[in-house]
Short mmCIF file of C-alpha atoms and ligand atoms in Angstrom, two decimals:
data_model
loop_
_atom_site.label_atom_id
_atom_site.label_comp_id
_atom_site.label_asym_id
_atom_site.label_seq_id
_atom_site.Cartn_x
_atom_site.Cartn_y
_atom_site.Cartn_z
CA UNK S 1 123.98 103.05 118.84
CA UNK S 2 121.40 105.06 120.89
CA UNK S 3 117.92 105.05 119.80
CA UNK S 4 115.31 107.67 119.12
CA UNK S 5 111.74 108.61 118.06
CA UNK S 6 110.64 108.74 114.39
CA UNK S 7 108.13 110.89 112.57
CA UNK S 8 106.63 109.28 109.44
CA UNK S 9 104.89 111.64 106.94
CA UNK S 10 102.18 109.88 104.91
CA UNK S 11 99.11 107.58 105.21
CA UNK S 12 99.28 104.80 102.59
CA UNK S 13 100.19 101.22 102.38
CA UNK S 14 103.84 102.21 101.90
CA UNK S 15 103.99 104.18 105.02
CA UNK S 16 102.39 101.35 106.91
CA UNK S 17 105.00 98.97 105.67
CA UNK S 18 107.86 101.42 106.66
CA UNK S 19 106.24 101.84 110.15
CA UNK S 20 105.82 98.11 110.51
CA UNK S 21 109.55 97.53 109.67
CA UNK S 22 110.82 100.55 111.70
CA UNK S 23 108.75 99.31 114.68
CA UNK S 24 110.82 96.19 114.53
CA UNK S 25 114.18 98.00 115.37
CA UNK S 26 115.14 97.88 118.88
CA UNK S 27 116.55 101.39 118.45
CA UNK S 28 113.20 102.94 117.80
CA UNK S 29 111.21 103.88 120.88
CA UNK S 30 108.13 105.50 119.29
CA UNK S 31 107.00 106.22 115.70
CA UNK S 32 104.65 109.14 115.15
CA UNK S 33 102.82 109.17 111.81
CA UNK S 34 101.14 112.14 110.25
CA UNK S 35 98.38 111.94 109.18
CA UNK S 36 98.58 108.10 109.61
CA UNK S 37 95.79 105.88 109.37
CA UNK S 38 93.79 103.35 111.54
CA UNK S 39 95.78 100.49 110.12
CA UNK S 40 99.21 102.03 110.68
CA UNK S 41 98.61 102.44 114.39
CA UNK S 42 97.67 98.84 115.25
CA UNK S 43 100.87 98.42 117.23
CA UNK S 44 101.58 100.35 120.44
CA UNK S 45 104.78 101.87 119.12
CA UNK S 46 103.03 103.67 116.44
CA UNK S 47 100.73 106.57 117.07
CA UNK S 48 98.96 108.87 114.46
CA UNK S 49 99.23 112.68 115.04
CA UNK S 50 97.75 115.58 113.32
CA UNK S 51 100.42 118.17 112.05
CA UNK S 52 100.52 120.73 109.41
CA UNK S 53 103.82 119.60 107.94
CA UNK S 54 103.83 122.72 105.56
CA UNK S 55 104.32 124.79 108.72
CA UNK S 56 107.97 124.11 108.93
CA UNK S 57 108.70 126.06 112.08
CA UNK S 58 105.84 124.54 113.99
CA UNK S 59 106.68 120.90 112.89
CA UNK S 60 110.37 121.46 113.79
CA UNK S 61 109.19 122.56 117.24
CA UNK S 62 106.95 119.50 117.61
CA UNK S 63 109.91 117.35 116.61
CA UNK S 64 112.12 118.88 119.16
CA UNK S 65 109.39 118.45 121.89
CA UNK S 66 108.89 114.85 120.94
CA UNK S 67 112.69 114.12 120.69
CA UNK S 68 112.39 112.97 117.09
CA UNK S 69 115.79 112.06 115.69
CA UNK S 70 114.68 110.95 112.22
CA UNK S 71 111.77 112.19 109.84
CA UNK S 72 110.83 109.86 107.14
CA UNK S 73 108.86 111.29 104.18
CA UNK S 74 106.73 108.81 102.22
CA UNK S 75 105.11 110.60 99.30
CA UNK S 76 106.62 112.79 96.68
CA UNK S 77 104.42 115.95 97.22
CA UNK S 78 106.02 117.22 100.47
CA UNK S 79 109.53 116.40 99.14
CA UNK S 80 108.89 118.37 96.14
CA UNK S 81 107.43 121.14 98.18
CA UNK S 82 110.76 121.27 100.18
CA UNK S 83 109.76 119.76 103.52
CA UNK S 84 113.34 118.55 103.92
CA UNK S 85 114.77 121.93 103.35
CA UNK S 86 112.20 123.41 105.65
CA UNK S 87 112.87 121.08 108.60
CA UNK S 88 116.76 120.68 107.96
CA UNK S 89 116.93 124.51 108.52
CA UNK S 90 116.05 123.84 112.29
CA UNK S 91 118.41 120.91 112.45
CA UNK S 92 115.93 118.17 112.12
CA UNK S 93 117.38 115.15 110.46
CA UNK S 94 115.36 113.98 107.43
CA UNK S 95 115.45 110.87 105.35
CA UNK S 96 114.47 112.11 101.82
CA UNK S 97 115.96 114.49 99.34
CA UNK S 98 115.79 118.30 99.30
CA UNK S 99 113.55 120.16 96.89
CA UNK S 100 116.40 120.47 94.53
CA UNK S 101 116.92 116.58 94.65
CA UNK S 102 113.10 115.94 94.45
CA UNK S 103 113.08 117.56 90.90
CA UNK S 104 114.42 114.37 89.59
CA UNK S 105 110.89 113.12 89.91
CA UNK S 106 108.75 116.28 90.15
CA UNK S 107 110.23 117.96 86.87
CA UNK S 108 110.51 115.55 84.05
CA UNK S 109 111.99 118.06 81.73
CA UNK S 110 114.77 118.67 84.31
CA UNK S 111 115.16 115.05 84.86
CA UNK S 112 115.51 114.10 81.19
CA UNK S 113 118.08 116.92 80.64
CA UNK S 114 119.97 115.58 83.74
CA UNK S 115 119.92 112.06 82.30
CA UNK S 116 121.34 113.30 78.95
CA UNK S 117 124.10 115.42 80.65
CA UNK S 118 125.19 112.51 82.83
CA UNK S 119 124.79 109.79 80.14
CA UNK S 120 122.10 107.84 81.91
CA UNK S 121 120.46 105.41 79.63
CA UNK S 122 116.97 106.71 78.69
CA UNK S 123 114.49 107.09 75.90
CA UNK S 124 115.24 109.87 73.17
CA UNK S 125 113.03 112.87 73.87
CA UNK S 126 112.21 116.56 73.33
CA UNK S 127 110.41 119.02 75.46
CA UNK S 128 107.81 121.73 74.39
CA UNK S 129 105.76 124.49 75.71
CA UNK S 130 104.09 125.19 72.35
CA UNK S 131 101.53 122.69 71.04
CA UNK S 132 102.13 123.27 67.31
CA UNK S 133 105.96 122.59 67.70
CA UNK S 134 105.07 119.40 69.81
CA UNK S 135 102.77 117.96 67.26
CA UNK S 136 105.18 118.71 64.30
CA UNK S 137 107.92 116.73 66.33
CA UNK S 138 105.46 113.75 66.89
CA UNK S 139 104.70 113.74 63.12
CA UNK S 140 108.37 114.12 62.06
CA UNK S 141 110.67 112.43 64.65
CA UNK S 142 112.94 109.66 63.33
CA UNK S 143 111.63 107.33 66.10
CA UNK S 144 108.13 106.57 67.38
CA UNK S 145 107.60 109.67 69.52
CA UNK S 146 104.45 108.36 71.19
CA UNK S 147 104.82 108.84 74.85
CA UNK S 148 103.54 112.30 76.06
CA UNK S 149 104.33 113.43 79.62
CA UNK S 150 103.32 116.34 81.55
CA UNK S 151 106.58 117.58 83.10
CA UNK S 152 105.31 118.26 86.53
CA UNK S 153 103.69 116.09 89.34
CA UNK S 154 100.28 114.98 88.23
CA UNK S 155 99.48 112.22 90.84
CA UNK S 156 100.87 109.53 88.51
CA UNK S 157 98.26 110.48 85.78
CA UNK S 158 100.06 112.77 83.55
CA UNK S 159 101.60 110.24 81.12
CA UNK S 160 100.00 109.04 77.79
CA UNK S 161 101.40 105.98 76.00
CA UNK S 162 99.82 106.74 72.66
CA UNK S 163 98.75 104.07 70.13
CA UNK S 164 99.04 106.30 67.19
CA UNK S 165 100.34 109.79 66.29
CA UNK S 166 96.79 111.23 66.28
CA UNK S 167 96.40 110.01 69.85
CA UNK S 168 99.83 111.49 70.80
CA UNK S 169 98.70 114.93 69.31
CA UNK S 170 95.46 114.65 71.16
CA UNK S 171 97.54 114.15 74.37
CA UNK S 172 99.51 117.39 73.58
CA UNK S 173 96.24 119.39 73.20
CA UNK S 174 94.91 118.03 76.49
CA UNK S 175 98.11 118.82 78.36
CA UNK S 176 99.31 122.05 76.77
CA UNK S 177 96.29 123.73 75.20
CA UNK S 178 93.42 122.48 77.66
CA UNK S 179 95.66 122.53 80.84
CA UNK S 180 94.33 119.18 81.96
CA UNK S 181 96.97 118.86 84.67
CA UNK S 182 97.08 122.69 85.32
CA UNK S 183 100.67 123.94 85.97
CA UNK S 184 102.15 120.55 86.04
CA UNK S 185 101.48 120.46 82.27
CA UNK S 186 102.97 123.88 81.18
CA UNK S 187 105.71 121.81 79.50
CA UNK S 188 105.41 118.37 77.82
CA UNK S 189 108.16 115.85 77.32
CA UNK S 190 107.67 113.65 74.24
CA UNK S 191 109.54 110.50 74.32
CA UNK S 192 110.41 107.56 72.17
CA UNK S 193 108.14 104.51 72.85
CA UNK S 194 110.19 101.70 74.63
CA UNK S 195 109.06 98.16 74.71
CA UNK S 196 110.00 95.43 77.29
CA UNK S 197 109.30 94.55 80.92
CA UNK S 198 109.23 97.35 83.52
CA UNK S 199 111.06 96.73 86.66
CA UNK S 200 111.43 98.90 89.78
CA UNK S 201 114.99 99.18 91.09
CA UNK S 202 115.20 101.13 94.35
CA UNK S 203 118.38 102.06 96.36
CA UNK S 204 119.29 103.74 99.60
CA UNK S 205 121.78 106.52 99.30
CA UNK S 206 123.46 108.95 101.46
CA UNK S 207 124.40 111.10 98.49
CA UNK S 208 127.76 109.08 97.82
CA UNK S 209 127.19 105.32 98.28
CA UNK S 210 124.30 103.53 96.64
CA UNK S 211 122.84 100.35 98.26
CA UNK S 212 120.37 98.52 96.04
CA UNK S 213 117.23 96.89 97.09
CA UNK S 214 116.18 93.66 95.34
CA UNK S 215 114.34 94.35 92.00
CA UNK S 216 110.64 94.45 92.28
CA UNK S 217 107.57 94.74 89.72
CA UNK S 218 104.48 96.69 90.22
CA UNK S 219 101.09 95.91 88.37
CA UNK S 220 99.44 99.10 87.27
CA UNK S 221 96.49 98.01 85.39
CA UNK S 222 93.27 97.01 87.23
CA UNK S 223 92.61 93.70 85.51
CA UNK S 224 94.25 90.26 85.02
CA UNK S 225 96.75 90.05 82.16
CA UNK S 226 97.44 93.87 82.37
CA UNK S 227 93.96 94.93 81.12
CA UNK S 228 91.78 97.96 81.87
CA UNK S 229 92.58 101.37 83.15
CA UNK S 230 95.79 102.24 85.02
CA UNK S 231 95.64 102.49 88.95
CA UNK S 232 97.97 103.34 91.82
CA UNK S 233 99.28 99.68 91.55
CA UNK S 234 97.27 96.60 92.28
CA UNK S 235 100.16 94.45 93.59
CA UNK S 236 103.81 93.86 93.44
CA UNK S 237 106.36 91.14 93.77
CA UNK S 238 110.08 90.84 94.68
CA UNK S 239 112.66 89.69 93.66
CA UNK S 240 111.67 90.12 90.07
CA UNK S 241 113.63 87.81 87.72
CA UNK S 242 112.99 89.93 84.53
CA UNK S 243 116.20 91.76 84.95
CA UNK S 244 119.39 89.66 85.00
CA UNK S 245 122.27 90.17 87.74
CA UNK S 246 124.38 91.66 84.97
CA UNK S 247 121.74 94.02 83.96
CA UNK S 248 121.27 94.95 87.61
CA UNK S 249 124.90 95.82 87.92
CA UNK S 250 124.53 98.00 84.99
CA UNK S 251 121.56 99.77 86.45
CA UNK S 252 123.53 100.22 89.64
CA UNK S 253 126.68 101.75 87.95
CA UNK S 254 125.24 103.52 84.98
CA UNK S 255 121.93 104.75 86.41
CA UNK S 256 121.82 105.04 90.19
CA UNK S 257 125.46 105.67 91.03
CA UNK S 258 125.72 107.95 88.01
CA UNK S 259 122.53 109.88 89.12
CA UNK S 260 123.88 110.27 92.62
CA UNK S 261 127.24 111.40 91.40
CA UNK S 262 125.57 113.78 88.97
CA UNK S 263 123.43 115.27 91.38
CA UNK S 264 126.50 115.79 93.60
CA UNK S 265 128.18 117.59 90.63
CA UNK S 266 125.16 119.82 90.35
CA UNK S 267 125.65 120.71 94.10
CA UNK S 268 122.79 118.50 95.22
CA UNK S 269 123.56 116.10 98.14
CA UNK S 270 120.84 113.46 97.52
CA UNK S 271 119.76 111.57 100.74
CA UNK S 272 117.05 108.96 100.84
CA UNK S 273 115.62 106.51 98.31
CA UNK S 274 116.36 106.90 94.62
CA UNK S 275 113.84 104.79 92.71
CA UNK S 276 114.74 104.02 88.96
CA UNK S 277 111.70 102.85 86.87
CA UNK S 278 113.51 100.67 84.25
CA UNK S 279 112.32 99.42 81.02
CA UNK S 280 114.21 96.16 80.17
CA UNK S 281 114.42 96.38 76.48
CA UNK S 282 115.89 94.00 73.96
CA UNK S 283 119.12 96.23 73.90
CA UNK S 284 119.35 96.51 77.64
CA UNK S 285 117.78 98.41 80.63
CA UNK S 286 116.61 101.95 79.89
CA UNK S 287 115.41 104.54 82.40
CA UNK S 288 111.67 105.42 82.16
CA UNK S 289 111.69 107.69 85.15
CA UNK S 290 113.22 108.53 88.60
CA UNK S 291 111.14 108.67 91.72
CA UNK S 292 112.47 110.45 94.69
CA UNK S 293 110.94 108.23 97.30
CA UNK S 294 109.90 104.50 98.12
CA UNK S 295 107.45 102.99 95.55
CA UNK S 296 103.99 102.03 96.35
CA UNK S 297 103.12 99.08 96.51
CA UNK S 298 106.75 97.78 95.91
CA UNK S 299 107.70 98.85 99.51
CA UNK S 300 105.08 96.59 100.99
CA UNK S 301 106.83 93.58 99.55
CA UNK S 302 110.45 94.90 99.99
CA UNK S 303 110.12 95.54 103.60
CA UNK S 304 108.94 91.95 104.24
CA UNK S 305 112.30 90.72 102.74
CA UNK S 306 114.68 93.22 104.46
CA UNK S 307 116.86 91.80 107.08
CA UNK S 308 118.74 94.78 108.20
CA UNK S 309 117.49 97.32 110.68
CA UNK S 310 115.69 99.93 108.59
CA UNK S 311 116.31 102.64 111.22
CA UNK S 312 120.11 102.01 111.32
CA UNK S 313 120.13 102.12 107.42
CA UNK S 314 118.15 105.35 107.33
CA UNK S 315 120.30 106.91 109.83
CA UNK S 316 123.37 105.75 107.98
CA UNK S 317 121.96 107.51 104.90
CA UNK S 318 121.30 110.73 106.87
CA UNK S 319 124.72 110.52 108.62
CA UNK S 320 126.61 109.81 105.35
CA UNK S 321 127.90 106.55 106.66
CA UNK S 322 126.18 104.05 104.26
CA UNK S 323 129.48 102.87 102.90
CA UNK S 324 130.30 101.33 106.29
CA UNK S 325 126.97 99.34 106.20
CA UNK S 326 126.09 96.02 104.68
CA UNK S 327 122.31 96.14 103.93
CA UNK S 328 121.09 92.61 104.01
CA UNK S 329 118.08 90.94 102.37
CA UNK S 330 116.49 87.68 102.77
CA UNK S 331 117.52 85.94 99.63
CA UNK S 332 115.95 82.63 100.25
CA UNK S 333 112.32 84.02 100.15
CA UNK S 334 110.17 85.71 97.52
CA UNK S 335 107.43 88.09 98.42
CA UNK S 336 104.08 88.76 96.65
CA UNK S 337 101.59 91.48 97.52
CA UNK S 338 97.98 91.61 96.33
CA UNK S 339 96.08 94.78 96.60
CA UNK S 340 92.30 94.60 97.52
CA UNK S 341 90.49 97.60 95.94
CA UNK S 342 86.99 98.80 96.69
CA UNK S 343 84.06 98.83 94.17
CA UNK S 344 84.48 101.31 91.33
CA UNK S 345 88.29 101.71 91.70
CA UNK S 346 89.98 103.30 89.82
CA UNK S 347 87.29 105.51 88.50
CA UNK S 348 85.46 105.82 91.85
CA UNK S 349 85.55 104.30 95.42
CA UNK S 350 83.17 103.22 97.87
CA UNK S 351 83.51 103.93 101.59
CA UNK S 352 82.24 102.58 104.75
CA UNK S 353 81.94 98.90 103.77
CA UNK S 354 82.70 96.37 106.61
CA UNK S 355 85.88 94.45 106.07
CA UNK S 356 85.84 90.81 107.30
CA UNK S 357 88.37 87.95 107.15
CA UNK S 358 91.48 89.96 108.17
CA UNK S 359 92.16 88.12 111.33
CA UNK S 360 92.27 84.74 109.54
CA UNK S 361 94.92 86.29 107.06
CA UNK S 362 96.92 87.77 109.81
CA UNK S 363 97.14 84.70 111.77
CA UNK S 364 98.68 82.74 108.93
CA UNK S 365 102.41 82.40 109.17
CA UNK S 366 104.35 84.38 106.57
CA UNK S 367 101.35 86.69 105.85
CA UNK S 368 101.24 90.45 106.47
CA UNK S 369 98.48 92.90 105.81
CA UNK S 370 99.18 96.58 105.11
CA UNK S 371 96.29 99.16 104.98
CA UNK S 372 95.88 101.92 102.61
CA UNK S 373 92.35 102.92 102.77
CA UNK S 374 90.93 101.60 105.99
CA UNK S 375 88.98 103.50 108.69
CA UNK S 376 87.19 102.56 111.85
CA UNK S 377 83.36 102.14 111.60
CA UNK S 378 80.72 101.55 114.35
CA UNK S 379 81.67 99.15 117.01
CA UNK S 380 85.26 99.34 116.34
CA UNK S 381 84.90 97.35 113.02
CA UNK S 382 87.33 98.11 110.25
CA UNK S 383 85.74 99.73 107.10
CA UNK S 384 86.89 100.65 103.64
CA UNK S 385 87.99 104.27 103.15
CA UNK S 386 89.58 104.62 99.69
CA UNK S 387 90.10 103.12 96.32
CA UNK S 388 92.86 100.85 97.36
CA UNK S 389 91.98 99.35 100.65
CA UNK S 390 94.68 97.07 101.64
CA UNK S 391 97.37 94.69 100.49
CA UNK S 392 98.07 91.18 101.63
CA UNK S 393 101.72 90.24 101.43
CA UNK S 394 102.86 86.56 101.56
CA UNK S 395 106.40 85.17 101.74
CA UNK S 396 107.48 81.77 100.59
CA UNK S 397 110.35 79.83 99.27
CA UNK S 398 109.41 80.43 95.66
CA UNK S 399 107.85 83.18 93.89
CA UNK S 400 105.05 80.73 92.58
CA UNK S 401 104.32 79.58 96.26
CA UNK S 402 104.18 83.18 97.53
CA UNK S 403 101.79 84.21 94.54
CA UNK S 404 99.50 81.26 95.35
CA UNK S 405 99.50 82.13 99.10
CA UNK S 406 98.99 85.85 98.59
CA UNK S 407 96.10 85.12 96.14
CA UNK S 408 94.39 82.58 98.43
CA UNK S 409 94.68 85.07 101.29
CA UNK S 410 93.12 87.89 99.14
CA UNK S 411 90.17 85.45 98.65
CA UNK S 412 89.56 85.41 102.53
CA UNK S 413 89.35 89.15 102.90
CA UNK S 414 85.79 90.29 102.01
CA UNK S 415 83.71 93.50 101.84
CA UNK S 416 80.86 94.28 99.29
CA UNK S 417 82.41 95.06 95.87
CA UNK S 418 85.92 93.95 96.85
CA UNK S 419 88.10 93.12 93.77
CA UNK S 420 91.75 92.14 93.31
CA UNK S 421 94.00 90.73 90.53
CA UNK S 422 94.57 86.87 90.72
CA UNK S 423 97.68 86.99 88.47
CA UNK S 424 100.28 89.04 90.46
CA UNK S 425 103.75 87.97 89.31
CA UNK S 426 102.44 86.20 86.13
CA UNK S 427 104.92 87.91 83.93
CA UNK S 428 107.73 86.28 85.97
CA UNK S 429 106.24 82.88 85.07
CA UNK S 430 105.37 83.48 81.35
CA UNK S 431 108.76 84.95 80.61
CA UNK S 432 110.87 82.44 82.49
P1 AMP L 501 106.67 107.68 84.15
O1 AMP L 501 105.77 108.32 85.25
O2 AMP L 501 107.50 108.49 83.40
O3 AMP L 501 107.23 106.47 84.67
O4 AMP L 501 105.58 106.97 83.22
C1 AMP L 501 104.54 106.24 83.76
C2 AMP L 501 104.27 105.00 82.93
O5 AMP L 501 104.33 105.14 81.51
C3 AMP L 501 105.67 104.05 83.23
O6 AMP L 501 105.53 103.30 84.34
C4 AMP L 501 105.49 103.22 81.83
O7 AMP L 501 104.43 102.20 81.95
C5 AMP L 501 104.90 104.14 80.74
N1 AMP L 501 105.99 104.74 80.10
C6 AMP L 501 106.67 106.06 80.34
N2 AMP L 501 107.68 106.29 79.63
C7 AMP L 501 107.52 105.33 78.51
C8 AMP L 501 108.37 105.07 77.41
N3 AMP L 501 109.27 105.89 76.83
N4 AMP L 501 107.99 103.96 76.61
C9 AMP L 501 107.06 103.12 77.14
N5 AMP L 501 106.28 103.43 78.11
C10 AMP L 501 106.59 104.41 79.02
N1 LIG L 502 104.96 101.95 91.91
C1 LIG L 502 104.90 103.12 91.23
C2 LIG L 502 105.27 104.24 92.13
O1 LIG L 502 105.42 104.24 93.39
O2 LIG L 502 105.56 105.33 91.51
#
């Protein structure tokens, strides 16, 4: 196989982990990352560049000038805006779905109707554009219709899991009447409340074949024991034992493969990562949502366990040859990632605080650091530059050992106001 140059779109911890793994491939000469971040470009192979990726002709020309043979898109927004369609029109190979495929995440109303059409297990639901009708449904549905979602992309904030019918009706008013999420909230999806453990099941796909990654679990609440407000994710671990091998097989066949086949039947060739957010309920795994991309922070732990060459896997997805490929993972190790956040996160964040202790963590065998909100301060020091600052990932022979190592390493990283969860992976231990 001949190699090439990669363009990565994004700047977070997820993109850092993908660049880190891609840089390991002997087939990758150079990775450009736009906009990237200080942390991402710590190896010579990775260079940050400023591009207006919404300008597809200019970006395509840049890709040709820089001999890019693979564009990888990290976040959902560019995918939902059609970056893959825009670049593919100029013959640039992209790892990620087209705008039509990205609807599976960007349009929950469409996604729920799609799941119903192709019998993908999910919560019962109904969609509304009229607030009075939505509230009537909440008050009369034959199941607890307590989850209210803005149908469009709302930066992970458009979902209310209500404790009562009153709270659910209030959410309808916030989203539909008061336009809290703007046009993303022109339609609401009202869903049955599901109970169980949430597990992220991600898969590579070339539009035909599905290759599953090991299951992971994210921790969304800011505080230990899943308390406090929701965040972009305070940590993750992998593999997650809260879903059985039999249940995973069901997710592969009844959720991921069915979705890829269903998309194909709708005329959509879906290339990239399909992420199924599953709730493992007493009656089996149910789909909470699909994402059209890698998860953050799940990717930061997944990449530390991937054995196969990520570039070759991504190229196989783009070329439609995934079936011929055996994607392998380190099944002897577990990985735990702990996010260190800045003071005030998730409500506010503090910038410019000098970060210390990183070199100690990086020199420990089995540890990796991925940056999400880090910049360069005076004298070349690294300083905080966002809510979630970085993630320390540890690998070990057991989940318990990895969790202990990652938590101990997080304690070594210091800046004023730093905070992190000390219980990442705890649900795996309490439920085992
Ligand atoms: P979504 O973006 O649709 O995944 O929703 C965000 C979060 O809300 C999920 O990760 C769950 O924690 C929660 N959630 C979504 N739908 C449901 C549901 N039907 N029952 C319980 N919790 C849910
Ligand atoms: N970890 C949740 C997400 O990436 O959407």
